[in-house]
CSV table of C-alpha atoms and ligand atoms in Angstrom, one decimal:
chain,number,residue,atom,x,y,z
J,1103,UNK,CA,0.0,0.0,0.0
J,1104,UNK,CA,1.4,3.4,-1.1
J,1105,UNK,CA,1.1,6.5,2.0
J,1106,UNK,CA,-1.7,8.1,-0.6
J,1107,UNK,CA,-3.7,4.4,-0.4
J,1108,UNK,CA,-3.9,4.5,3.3
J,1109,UNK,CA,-4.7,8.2,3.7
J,1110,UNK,CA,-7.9,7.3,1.0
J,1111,UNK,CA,-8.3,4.1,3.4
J,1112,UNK,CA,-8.5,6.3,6.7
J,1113,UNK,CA,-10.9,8.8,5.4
J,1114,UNK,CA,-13.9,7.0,5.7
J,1115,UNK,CA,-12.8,6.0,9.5
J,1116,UNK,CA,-12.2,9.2,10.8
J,1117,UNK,CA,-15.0,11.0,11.8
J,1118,UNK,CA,-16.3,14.0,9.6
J,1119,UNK,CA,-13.6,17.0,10.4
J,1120,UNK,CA,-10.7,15.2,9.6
J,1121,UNK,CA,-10.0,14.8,6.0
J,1122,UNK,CA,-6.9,12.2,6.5
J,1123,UNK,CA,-5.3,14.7,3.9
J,1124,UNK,CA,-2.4,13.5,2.0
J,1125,UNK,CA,-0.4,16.4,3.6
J,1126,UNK,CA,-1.7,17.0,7.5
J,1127,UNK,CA,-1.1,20.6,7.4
J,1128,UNK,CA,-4.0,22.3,9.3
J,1129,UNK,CA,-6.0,23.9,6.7
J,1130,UNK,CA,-8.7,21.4,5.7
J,1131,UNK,CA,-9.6,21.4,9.0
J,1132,UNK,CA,-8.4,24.3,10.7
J,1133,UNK,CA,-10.8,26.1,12.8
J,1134,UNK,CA,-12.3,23.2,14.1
J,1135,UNK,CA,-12.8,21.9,17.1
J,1136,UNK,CA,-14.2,19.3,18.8
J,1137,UNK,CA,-11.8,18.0,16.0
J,1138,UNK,CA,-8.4,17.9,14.9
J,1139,UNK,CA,-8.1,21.8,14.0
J,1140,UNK,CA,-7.3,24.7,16.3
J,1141,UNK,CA,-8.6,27.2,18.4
J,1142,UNK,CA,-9.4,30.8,16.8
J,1143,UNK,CA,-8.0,32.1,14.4
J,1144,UNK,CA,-7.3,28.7,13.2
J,1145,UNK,CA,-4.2,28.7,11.5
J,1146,UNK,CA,-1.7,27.6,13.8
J,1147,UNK,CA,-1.5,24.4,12.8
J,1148,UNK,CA,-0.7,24.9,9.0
J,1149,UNK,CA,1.4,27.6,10.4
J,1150,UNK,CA,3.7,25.0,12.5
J,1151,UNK,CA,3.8,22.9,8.8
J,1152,UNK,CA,4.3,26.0,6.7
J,1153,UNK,CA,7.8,27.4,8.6
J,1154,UNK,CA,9.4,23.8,8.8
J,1155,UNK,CA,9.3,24.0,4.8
J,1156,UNK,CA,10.7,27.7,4.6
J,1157,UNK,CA,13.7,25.7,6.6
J,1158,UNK,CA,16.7,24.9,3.5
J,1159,UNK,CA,18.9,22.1,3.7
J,1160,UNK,CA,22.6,22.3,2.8
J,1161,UNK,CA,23.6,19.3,0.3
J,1162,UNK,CA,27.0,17.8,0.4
J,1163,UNK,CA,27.6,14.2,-0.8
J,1164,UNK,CA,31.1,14.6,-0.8
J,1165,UNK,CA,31.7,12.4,2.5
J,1166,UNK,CA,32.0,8.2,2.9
J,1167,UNK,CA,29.2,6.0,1.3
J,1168,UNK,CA,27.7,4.1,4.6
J,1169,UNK,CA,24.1,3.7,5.5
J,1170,UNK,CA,23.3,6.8,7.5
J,1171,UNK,CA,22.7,5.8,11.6
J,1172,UNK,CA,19.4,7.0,13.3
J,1173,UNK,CA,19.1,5.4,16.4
J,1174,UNK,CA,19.2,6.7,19.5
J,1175,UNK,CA,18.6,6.9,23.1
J,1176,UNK,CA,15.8,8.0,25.4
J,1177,UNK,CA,16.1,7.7,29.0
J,1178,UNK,CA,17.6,4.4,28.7
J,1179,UNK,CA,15.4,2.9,26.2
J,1180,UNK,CA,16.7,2.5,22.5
J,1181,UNK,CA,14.6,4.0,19.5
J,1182,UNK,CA,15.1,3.4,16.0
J,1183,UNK,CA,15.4,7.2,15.2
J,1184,UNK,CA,14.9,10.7,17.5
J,1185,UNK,CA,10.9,10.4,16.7
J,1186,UNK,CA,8.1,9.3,18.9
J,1187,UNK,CA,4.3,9.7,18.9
J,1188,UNK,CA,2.7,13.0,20.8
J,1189,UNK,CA,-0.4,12.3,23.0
J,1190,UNK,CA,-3.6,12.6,21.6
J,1191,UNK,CA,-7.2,12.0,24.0
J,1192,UNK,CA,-11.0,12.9,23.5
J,1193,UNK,CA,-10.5,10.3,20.3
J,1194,UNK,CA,-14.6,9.8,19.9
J,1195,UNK,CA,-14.9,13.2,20.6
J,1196,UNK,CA,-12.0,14.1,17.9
J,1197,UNK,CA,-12.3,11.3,15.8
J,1198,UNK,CA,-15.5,9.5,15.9
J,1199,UNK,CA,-16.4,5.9,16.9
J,1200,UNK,CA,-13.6,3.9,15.6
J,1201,UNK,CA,-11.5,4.1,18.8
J,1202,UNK,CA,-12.0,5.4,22.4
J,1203,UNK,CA,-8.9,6.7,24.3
J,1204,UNK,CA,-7.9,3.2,25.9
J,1205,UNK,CA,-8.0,1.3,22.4
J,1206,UNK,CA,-6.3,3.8,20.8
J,1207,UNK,CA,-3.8,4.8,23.6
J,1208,UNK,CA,-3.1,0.4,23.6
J,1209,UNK,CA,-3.3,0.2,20.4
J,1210,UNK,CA,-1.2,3.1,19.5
J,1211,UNK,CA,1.9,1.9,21.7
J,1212,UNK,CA,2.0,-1.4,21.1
J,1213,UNK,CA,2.3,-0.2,17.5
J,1214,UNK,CA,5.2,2.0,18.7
J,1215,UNK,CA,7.1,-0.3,20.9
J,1216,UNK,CA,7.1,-2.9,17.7
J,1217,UNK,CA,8.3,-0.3,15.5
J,1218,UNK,CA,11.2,1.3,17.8
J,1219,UNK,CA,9.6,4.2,18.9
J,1220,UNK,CA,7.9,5.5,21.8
J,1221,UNK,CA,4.3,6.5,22.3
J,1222,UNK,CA,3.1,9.3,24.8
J,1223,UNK,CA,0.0,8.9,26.3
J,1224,UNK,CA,-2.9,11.7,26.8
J,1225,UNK,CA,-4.9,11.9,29.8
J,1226,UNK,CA,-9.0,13.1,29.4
J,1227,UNK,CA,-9.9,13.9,33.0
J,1228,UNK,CA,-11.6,10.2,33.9
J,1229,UNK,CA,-9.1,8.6,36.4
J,1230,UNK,CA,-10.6,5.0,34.7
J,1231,UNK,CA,-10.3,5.9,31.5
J,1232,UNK,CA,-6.7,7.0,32.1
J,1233,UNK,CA,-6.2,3.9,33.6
J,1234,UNK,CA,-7.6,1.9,30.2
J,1235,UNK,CA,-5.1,4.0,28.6
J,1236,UNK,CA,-2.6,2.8,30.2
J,1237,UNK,CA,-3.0,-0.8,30.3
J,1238,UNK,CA,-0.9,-2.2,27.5
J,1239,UNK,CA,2.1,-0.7,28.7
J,1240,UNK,CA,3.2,-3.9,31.3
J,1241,UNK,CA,3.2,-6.4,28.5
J,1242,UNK,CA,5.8,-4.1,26.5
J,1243,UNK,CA,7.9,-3.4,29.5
J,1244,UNK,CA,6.4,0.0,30.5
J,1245,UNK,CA,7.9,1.7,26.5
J,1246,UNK,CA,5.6,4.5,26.7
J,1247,UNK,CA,5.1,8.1,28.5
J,1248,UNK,CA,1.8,8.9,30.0
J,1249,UNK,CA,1.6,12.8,29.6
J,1250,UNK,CA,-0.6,14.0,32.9
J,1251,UNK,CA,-2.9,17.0,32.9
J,1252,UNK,CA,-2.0,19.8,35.3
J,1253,UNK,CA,-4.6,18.6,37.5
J,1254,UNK,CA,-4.8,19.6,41.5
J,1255,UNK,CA,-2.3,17.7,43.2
J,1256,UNK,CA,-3.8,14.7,44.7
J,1257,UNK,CA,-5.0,13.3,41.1
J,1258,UNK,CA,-1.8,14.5,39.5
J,1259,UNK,CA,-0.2,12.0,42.4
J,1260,UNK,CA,-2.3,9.1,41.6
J,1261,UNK,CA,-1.5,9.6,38.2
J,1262,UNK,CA,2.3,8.9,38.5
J,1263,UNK,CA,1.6,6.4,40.9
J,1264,UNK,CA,0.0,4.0,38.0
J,1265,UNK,CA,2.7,5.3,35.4
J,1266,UNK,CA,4.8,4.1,38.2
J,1267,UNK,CA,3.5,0.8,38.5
J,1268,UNK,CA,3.0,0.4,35.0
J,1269,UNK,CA,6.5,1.2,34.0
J,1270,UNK,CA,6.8,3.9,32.5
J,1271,UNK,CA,10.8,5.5,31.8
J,1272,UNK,CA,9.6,9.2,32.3
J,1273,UNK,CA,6.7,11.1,33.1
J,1274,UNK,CA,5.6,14.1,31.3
J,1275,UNK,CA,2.7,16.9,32.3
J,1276,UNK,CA,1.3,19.2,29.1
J,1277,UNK,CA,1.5,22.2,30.9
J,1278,UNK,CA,-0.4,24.0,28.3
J,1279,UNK,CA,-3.6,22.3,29.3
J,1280,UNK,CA,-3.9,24.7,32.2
J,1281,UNK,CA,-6.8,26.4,30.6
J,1282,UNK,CA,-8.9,23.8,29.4
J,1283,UNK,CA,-12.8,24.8,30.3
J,1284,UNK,CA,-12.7,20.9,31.0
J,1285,UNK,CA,-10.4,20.4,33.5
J,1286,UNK,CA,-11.5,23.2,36.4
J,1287,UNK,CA,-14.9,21.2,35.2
J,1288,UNK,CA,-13.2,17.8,37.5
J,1289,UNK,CA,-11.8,20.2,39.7
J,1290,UNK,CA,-11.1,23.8,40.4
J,1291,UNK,CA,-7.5,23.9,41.5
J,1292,UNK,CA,-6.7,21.9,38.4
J,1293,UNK,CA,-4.6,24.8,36.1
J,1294,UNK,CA,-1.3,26.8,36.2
J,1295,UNK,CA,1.6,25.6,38.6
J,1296,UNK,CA,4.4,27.3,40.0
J,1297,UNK,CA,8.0,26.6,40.1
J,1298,UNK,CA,7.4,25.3,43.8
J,1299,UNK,CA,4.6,23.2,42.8
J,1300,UNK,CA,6.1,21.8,39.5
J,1301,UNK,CA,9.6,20.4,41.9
J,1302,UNK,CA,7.0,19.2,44.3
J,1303,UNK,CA,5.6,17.5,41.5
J,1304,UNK,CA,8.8,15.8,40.4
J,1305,UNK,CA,10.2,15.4,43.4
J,1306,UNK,CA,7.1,13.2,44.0
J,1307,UNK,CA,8.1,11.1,40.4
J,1308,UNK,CA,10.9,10.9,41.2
J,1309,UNK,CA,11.5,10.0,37.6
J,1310,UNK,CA,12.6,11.5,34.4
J,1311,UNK,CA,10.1,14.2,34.2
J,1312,UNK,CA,9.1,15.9,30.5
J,1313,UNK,CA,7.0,19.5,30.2
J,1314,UNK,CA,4.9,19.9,27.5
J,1315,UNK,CA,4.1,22.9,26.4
J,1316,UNK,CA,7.1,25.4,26.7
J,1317,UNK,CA,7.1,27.9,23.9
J,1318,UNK,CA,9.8,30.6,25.5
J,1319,UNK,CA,13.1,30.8,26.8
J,1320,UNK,CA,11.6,32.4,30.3
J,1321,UNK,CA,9.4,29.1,30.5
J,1322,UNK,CA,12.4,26.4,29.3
J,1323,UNK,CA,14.3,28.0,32.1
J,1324,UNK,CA,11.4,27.5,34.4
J,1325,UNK,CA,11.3,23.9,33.8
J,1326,UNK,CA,14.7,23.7,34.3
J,1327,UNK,CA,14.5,25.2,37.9
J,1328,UNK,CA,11.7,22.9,38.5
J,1329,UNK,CA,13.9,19.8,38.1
J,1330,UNK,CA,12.7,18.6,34.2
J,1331,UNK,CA,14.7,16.2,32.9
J,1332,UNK,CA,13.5,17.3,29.2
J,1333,UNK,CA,10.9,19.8,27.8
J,1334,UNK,CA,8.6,19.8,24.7
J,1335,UNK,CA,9.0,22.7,22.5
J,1336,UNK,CA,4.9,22.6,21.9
J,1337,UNK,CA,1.6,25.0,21.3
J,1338,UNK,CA,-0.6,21.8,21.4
J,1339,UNK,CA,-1.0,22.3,17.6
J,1340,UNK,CA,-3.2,25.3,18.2
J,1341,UNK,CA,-5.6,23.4,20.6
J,1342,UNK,CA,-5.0,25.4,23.0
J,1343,UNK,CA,-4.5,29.2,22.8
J,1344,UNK,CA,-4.8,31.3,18.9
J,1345,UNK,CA,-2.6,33.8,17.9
J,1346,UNK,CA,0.7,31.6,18.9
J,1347,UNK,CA,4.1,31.5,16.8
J,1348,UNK,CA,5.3,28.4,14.8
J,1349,UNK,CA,7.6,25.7,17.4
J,1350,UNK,CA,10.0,25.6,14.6
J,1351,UNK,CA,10.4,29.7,15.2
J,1352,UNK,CA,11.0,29.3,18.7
J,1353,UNK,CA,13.4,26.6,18.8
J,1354,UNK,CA,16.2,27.9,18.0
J,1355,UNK,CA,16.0,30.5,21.2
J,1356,UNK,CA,14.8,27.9,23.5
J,1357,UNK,CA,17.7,25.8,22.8
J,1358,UNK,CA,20.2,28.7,23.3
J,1359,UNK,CA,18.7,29.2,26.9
J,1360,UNK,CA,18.9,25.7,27.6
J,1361,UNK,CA,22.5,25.4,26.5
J,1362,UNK,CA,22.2,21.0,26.8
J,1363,UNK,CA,21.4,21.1,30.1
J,1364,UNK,CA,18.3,19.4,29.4
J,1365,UNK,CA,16.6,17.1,26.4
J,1366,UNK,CA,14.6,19.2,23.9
J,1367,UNK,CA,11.7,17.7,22.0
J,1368,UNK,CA,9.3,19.4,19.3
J,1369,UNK,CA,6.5,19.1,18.0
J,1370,UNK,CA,3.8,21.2,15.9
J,1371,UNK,CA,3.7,20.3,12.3
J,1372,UNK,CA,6.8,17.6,11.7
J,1373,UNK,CA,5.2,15.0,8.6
J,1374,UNK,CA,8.2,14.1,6.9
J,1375,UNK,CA,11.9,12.8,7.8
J,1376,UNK,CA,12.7,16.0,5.8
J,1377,UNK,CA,11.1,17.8,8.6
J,1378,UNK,CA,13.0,15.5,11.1
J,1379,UNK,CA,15.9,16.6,9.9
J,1380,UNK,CA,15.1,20.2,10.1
J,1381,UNK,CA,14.1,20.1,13.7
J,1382,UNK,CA,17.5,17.9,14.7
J,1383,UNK,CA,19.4,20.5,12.9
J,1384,UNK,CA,17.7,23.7,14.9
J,1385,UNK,CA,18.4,21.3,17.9
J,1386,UNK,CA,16.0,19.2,19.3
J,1387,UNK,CA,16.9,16.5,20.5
J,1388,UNK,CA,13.5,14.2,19.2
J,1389,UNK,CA,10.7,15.0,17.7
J,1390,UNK,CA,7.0,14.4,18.2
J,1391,UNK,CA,4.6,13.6,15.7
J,1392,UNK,CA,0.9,14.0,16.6
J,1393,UNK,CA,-1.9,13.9,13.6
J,1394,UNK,CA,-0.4,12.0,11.4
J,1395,UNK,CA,0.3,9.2,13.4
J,1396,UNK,CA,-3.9,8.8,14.2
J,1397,UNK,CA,-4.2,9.0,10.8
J,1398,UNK,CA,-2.0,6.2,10.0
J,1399,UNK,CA,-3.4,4.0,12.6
J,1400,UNK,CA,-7.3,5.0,12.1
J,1401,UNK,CA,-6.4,3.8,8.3
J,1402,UNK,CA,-4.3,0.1,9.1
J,1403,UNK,CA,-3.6,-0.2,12.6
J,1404,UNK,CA,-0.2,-1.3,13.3
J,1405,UNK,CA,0.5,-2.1,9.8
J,1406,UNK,CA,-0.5,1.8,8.8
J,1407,UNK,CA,1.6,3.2,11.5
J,1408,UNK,CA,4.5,1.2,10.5
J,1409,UNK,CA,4.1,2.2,6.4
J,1410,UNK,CA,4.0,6.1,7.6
J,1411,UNK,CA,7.2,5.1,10.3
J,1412,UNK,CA,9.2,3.9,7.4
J,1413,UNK,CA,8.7,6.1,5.2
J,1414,UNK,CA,9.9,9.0,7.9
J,1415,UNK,CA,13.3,7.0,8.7
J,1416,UNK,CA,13.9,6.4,4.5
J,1417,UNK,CA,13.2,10.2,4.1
J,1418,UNK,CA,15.8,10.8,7.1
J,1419,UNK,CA,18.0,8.5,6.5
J,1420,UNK,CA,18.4,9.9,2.6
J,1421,UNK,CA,18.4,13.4,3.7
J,1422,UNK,CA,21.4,12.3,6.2
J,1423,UNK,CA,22.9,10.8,3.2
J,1424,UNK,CA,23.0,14.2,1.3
J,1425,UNK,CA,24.1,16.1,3.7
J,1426,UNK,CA,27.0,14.5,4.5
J,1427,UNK,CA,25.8,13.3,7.9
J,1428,UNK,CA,26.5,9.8,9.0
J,1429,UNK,CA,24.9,9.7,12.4
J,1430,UNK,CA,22.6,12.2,14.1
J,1431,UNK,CA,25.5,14.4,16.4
J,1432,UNK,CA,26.1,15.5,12.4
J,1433,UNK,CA,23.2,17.0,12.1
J,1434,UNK,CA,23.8,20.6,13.2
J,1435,UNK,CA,22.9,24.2,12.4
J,1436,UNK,CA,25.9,24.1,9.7
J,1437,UNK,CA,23.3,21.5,7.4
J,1438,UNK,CA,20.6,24.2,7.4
J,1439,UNK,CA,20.9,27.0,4.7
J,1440,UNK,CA,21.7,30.4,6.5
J,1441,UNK,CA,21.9,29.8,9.5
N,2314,LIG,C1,-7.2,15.4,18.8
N,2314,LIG,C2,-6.0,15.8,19.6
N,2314,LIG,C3,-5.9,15.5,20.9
N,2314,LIG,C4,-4.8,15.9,21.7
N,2314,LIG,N1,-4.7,15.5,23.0
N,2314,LIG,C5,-3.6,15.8,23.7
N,2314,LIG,C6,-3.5,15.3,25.1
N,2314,LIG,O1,-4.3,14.7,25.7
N,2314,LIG,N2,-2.3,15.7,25.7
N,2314,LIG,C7,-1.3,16.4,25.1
N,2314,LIG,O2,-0.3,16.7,25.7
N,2314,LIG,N3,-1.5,16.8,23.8
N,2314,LIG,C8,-2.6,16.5,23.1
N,2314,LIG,N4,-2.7,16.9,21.8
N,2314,LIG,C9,-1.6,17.7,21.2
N,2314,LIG,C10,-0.5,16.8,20.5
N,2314,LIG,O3,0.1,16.0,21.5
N,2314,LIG,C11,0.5,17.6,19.8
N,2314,LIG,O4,1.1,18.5,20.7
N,2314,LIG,C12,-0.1,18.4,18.6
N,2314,LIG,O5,-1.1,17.7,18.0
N,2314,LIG,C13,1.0,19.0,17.6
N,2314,LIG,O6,1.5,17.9,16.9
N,2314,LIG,P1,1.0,17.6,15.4
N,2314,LIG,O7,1.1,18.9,14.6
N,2314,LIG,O8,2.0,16.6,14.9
N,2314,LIG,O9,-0.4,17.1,15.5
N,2314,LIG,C14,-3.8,16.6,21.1
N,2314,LIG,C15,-3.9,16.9,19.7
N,2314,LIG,C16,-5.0,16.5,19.0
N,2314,LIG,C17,-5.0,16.9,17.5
């Protein structure tokens, strides 16, 4: 099956805002929501696509002749290359009836962990339901990341607890969410934390702990204080606030301010191992790929996810090849045009 053939397979499955378009860039469905699109004004999402293709690449093919190596490391689990699946929840709501959250959060990493990659986990408010989500996770040795709303305290404890017991390497906590109508719906002290409440937070985890979520230097640095072992350069692909920049136009500060003390991850808008490439080179550290990935599952399960997951390591691995870059530490702000 070509990419094209399981986008036209997906279609029908995917609920009536989502156009499973050959290219997920944001505009078929863009002010939409409950649905894949954004908040108003809508175009954040095509604009996180549209500045990752302004990025140029800087071709040299004058170097050795080996296959290109992508994988890499994350908090001690190996991946085949630096990209894993972004959390996604409210799937009927999104999505329609093929999948709740816990089929799609089982099926969706399970598909990872036998494809090398790693699959965050959302979290919808329901305590069970995040539980259901979580469930696959023992019998693939705990290879995913739940992703916790900034609930109050209590239920952002019980939270890690099960990620805990389930496994999991790292914890992570989309930040962003703070504003969602539906969370001071469960409860009102769900929202923004502090510094002081974030490092009681991880403290608490006492594992690797990810924010989701930071879109400026002043909040990386935050994180950092807090005790973050990594953040994601995120705007929830517009879900959550209009009127945002690109992630790809704030990476390049955010990873100045954070100077390697930390792991950077992006996502917004990454489709291709072109795009991959662009992000590794602006330096992150891995990438996230959200849309897409529901796409390729809604259209042929695990065998949909893993035609769209090769296809991003062949793009990466030949864009490595003409740039000169054997291995990812080559990939650096010297491949991308004027930089
Ligand atoms: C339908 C939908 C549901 C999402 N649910 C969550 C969630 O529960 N937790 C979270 O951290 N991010 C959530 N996100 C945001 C994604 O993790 C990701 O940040 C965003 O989609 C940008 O990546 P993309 O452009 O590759 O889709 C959701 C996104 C979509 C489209």
């Amino acid at each position: 099956m070509t990419y094209k053939e399981l986008m036209d397979k997906a279609r029908p499955q995917m609920g009536p805002i989502c156009k499973a378009c050959y290219v997920c860039d944001g505009r078929a469905c863009g002010n939409n929501m409950p649905g894949p699109g954004c908040k108003p004004p809508g175009n954040v999402a095509n604009r996180n696509y549209q500045k990752w293709q302004e990025i140029c690449v800087n071709m040299d093919t004058i170097c050795g002749n080996e296959e290109p190596d992508c994988e890499c490391e994350f908090f001690g689990k190996k991946l085949k290359m630096p990209v894993m699946a972004a959390p996604l929840a409210g799937m009927r709501l999104h999505y329609g009836d093929k999948h709740s959250d816990p089929s799609y959060s089982q099926a969706l990493v399970k598909a990872c962990f036998n494809n090398g990659i790693m699959g965050f986990v959302g979290d919808n408010g329901n305590f069970d339901i995040f539980k259901g989500m979580l469930e696959a996770m023992p019998e693939i040795g705990g290879f995913a990341v739940p992703t916790i709303k900034p609930w109050h305290k209590q239920a952002v404890y019980e939270r890690i607890e099960l990620a805990i017991k389930y496994g999991a390497p790292a914890i992570a906590m989309d930040i962003d969410g703070a504003g969602l109508p539906f969370l001071k719906q469960y409860n009102l002290d769900a929202g923004s934390k502090t510094v002081e409440e974030l490092r009681e937070i991880i403290d608490y985890a006492g594992k690797p702990f990810i924010i989701k979520g930071i879109m400026t230097p002043v909040a990386a640095e935050k994180a950092i204080e807090a005790g973050a072992a990594a953040i994601v350069v995120s705007n929830h692909g517009g879900r959550v606030l209009g009127g945002l920049p690109s992630t790809c136009e704030v990476l390049p500060g955010i990873v100045k301010q954070v100077a390697g003390r930390i792991k950077v991850i992006i996502d917004g808008g990454i489709r291709s191992g072109l795009d991959v490439f662009r992000a590794i080179a602006l330096g992150a550290d891995f990438v996230l790929i959200g849309r897409p990935v529901a796409t390729a599952l809604f259209g042929d399960d695990e065998a949909g996810l893993k035609l769209y997951l090769d296809k991003i390591e062949a793009e990466l691995k030949y864009v490595m090849t003409m740039t000169g870059c054997k291995k990812l530490s080559d990939i650096d702000g010297s491949k991308i045009f004027g930089a």
